[in-house]
Amino acid sequence: MAYFLAIIGGGPAGYTAAEQASKAGKDVVLFEQNALGGTCLNVGCIPTKSLLYGAKQYYNATHAQRYGVTAENVSYDFSAMQRRKTIVVRKLVAGIRQRLQNEHCTIVSGAATVVSRTDTSVTIQCSGQTYEAENLLICTGSSSFIPPIPGIQDNPAVWDSTVALDSKELPASVIIIGGGVIGMEFATLYNALGIPVTIIEALPRILATLDECISDYLTPVYTKRGVDIRTSTKVTAVEDNTVILDSGEQLQADKILVCVGRRANIQGLEALTDLEYNRGAIVVDDFMRTNLKNIYAAGDVTGKIMLAHVASRQAEVAVGRMLKQIPVQRIAYNAIPSVVYTYPEVASVGISEGALEGCEAHTLPMTYSGRFVAENEGETGLCKLVVNTKSQAIMGVHLVGNPSSEFIAAASFAVRMGYTLPEFRQVVFPHPTVAEILRETVNEIQ
Ligand code: NAI
């Protein structure tokens, strides 16, 4: 049987595409060598959020006095947190399998290899069987990058995020190499559970891809909590559980967690000899088409923005294109929200201050929201808007404070639709909510 669509990889890109094409009445086969759900569900977003939620409950219980609550003898059981995480993941993975089965999508377990292609068909082998499809969508994701630092490879003291998430035991202390998104989320987890944490970041600030206001806010907050943050610092070598810095200083910890980015997974695609890559990632156009006819790619393997919600949107665009859906859709890369689950949370969408000429930034503390003050003792938070001075369009929004993750979508909507300040002022926000800080900041701008 020839399928309309073969998908390699069952993460957010792969399962979104499978469901969408199946719903449109097309025959779909999806190959997955591990569990459905990919990095996000199994070893990324969901397990980290499950563990972080437990750690934050513990942190809140031990800091409850500021809300007039005394909790004595508070303790945590990390193995119970891990068990809960596993149950959460299993539940969600089973849900995805069920949804795909409801749509009669064929799911094949195993590592798929592309064998050959023409302009009208692709041949794939998996678990001893051969499959033909008109279109191929490559959604093979990414893996942790381990940099070529002497002593780091095959060192049992060195973890990547997957090993850290799976570990039944907490490290006694940890050095995190890389103060990016993954590094800061693990720093939050371990610090909340009382584990000594050191962060080594090569760039001058943590979370360097986000607006500077975010690192300016979080660096003193984490330092005050005891996290040792070393910026503009490189690791030159690792010996057992000792890290040697470019200054010559040596630091020791029980575990060394490497969080210096991820690289596209491109195994099994070797037969596509003419497939175009850029820095190890598959090159795609605005419709997720590769340079080879009827071959598309979506998600981390494209190296664009490694976020689950970008992957699923890319998959929708790819399938829309295969189905020749009208109107033709593209991805609005200028309005992709991102959230980092630090404590407090940070969330961003659009451009940073200084990224574009003709824009100016306006910042208010989140304490302009009554709800924020009621629920975030000791925090000031912030909301920064980047606005086009001439058109008054909202170009970027940057938030620090709980629960930014829950209302950055409102800001994304404004940036995506090109809302101007006068247009945004017509939107009514429910009171009392922390989201009102968006309206408050807009109102402050003359
Ligand atoms: P990242 O690119 O966010 O951060 C890596 C950091 O490591 C950078 O700040 C870089 O300067 C630093 N670095 C690189 N080499 C170094 C060295 N030798 N010594 C010291 N520092 C070094 O990558 P990360 O944190 O590994 O995340 C990978 C991807 O996963 C990202 O695209 C991220 O957006 C995504 N992700 C998203 C999450 C979310 O949306 N909440 C959660 C976790 C991951």
PDB file of C-alpha atoms in Angstrom, residues 7 63 90 110 119 149 151 170 180-181 188 221 244 269 292-293 311 346 409 422 426 433:
ATOM      1  CA  ILE A   7       6.318  10.690   9.054  1.00  0.00           C
ATOM      2  CA  HIS A  63       8.706  29.864  52.517  1.00  0.00           C
ATOM      3  CA  ARG A  90       2.592   7.744  30.566  1.00  0.00           C
ATOM      4  CA  GLY A 110      11.301   1.116  15.243  1.00  0.00           C
ATOM      5  CA  ASP A 119       9.947  12.946  -7.289  1.00  0.00           C
ATOM      6  CA  ILE A 149      35.781  19.593  26.071  1.00  0.00           C
ATOM      7  CA  GLY A 151      37.395  14.757  29.790  1.00  0.00           C
ATOM      8  CA  LEU A 170      19.391  13.716  43.358  1.00  0.00           C
ATOM      9  CA  GLY A 180      20.451  28.878  28.871  1.00  0.00           C
ATOM     10  CA  VAL A 181      16.896  27.624  29.071  1.00  0.00           C
ATOM     11  CA  THR A 188      15.576  26.112  39.604  1.00  0.00           C
ATOM     12  CA  VAL A 221      17.373  36.646  42.669  1.00  0.00           C
ATOM     13  CA  ILE A 244      38.606  23.430  35.141  1.00  0.00           C
ATOM     14  CA  LEU A 269      18.416   9.996   6.102  1.00  0.00           C
ATOM     15  CA  LEU A 292      13.792  17.725  -2.496  1.00  0.00           C
ATOM     16  CA  LYS A 293      10.314  17.467  -4.007  1.00  0.00           C
ATOM     17  CA  ALA A 311       7.327  22.181  15.933  1.00  0.00           C
ATOM     18  CA  VAL A 346       9.754  34.413  32.573  1.00  0.00           C
ATOM     19  CA  ALA A 409      -0.391  34.134  24.774  1.00  0.00           C
ATOM     20  CA  PRO A 422      -4.912  52.339  20.828  1.00  0.00           C
ATOM     21  CA  GLN A 426      -9.898  48.514  23.682  1.00  0.00           C
ATOM     22  CA  THR A 433      -5.588  39.156  37.222  1.00  0.00           C
TER      23      THR A 433
END
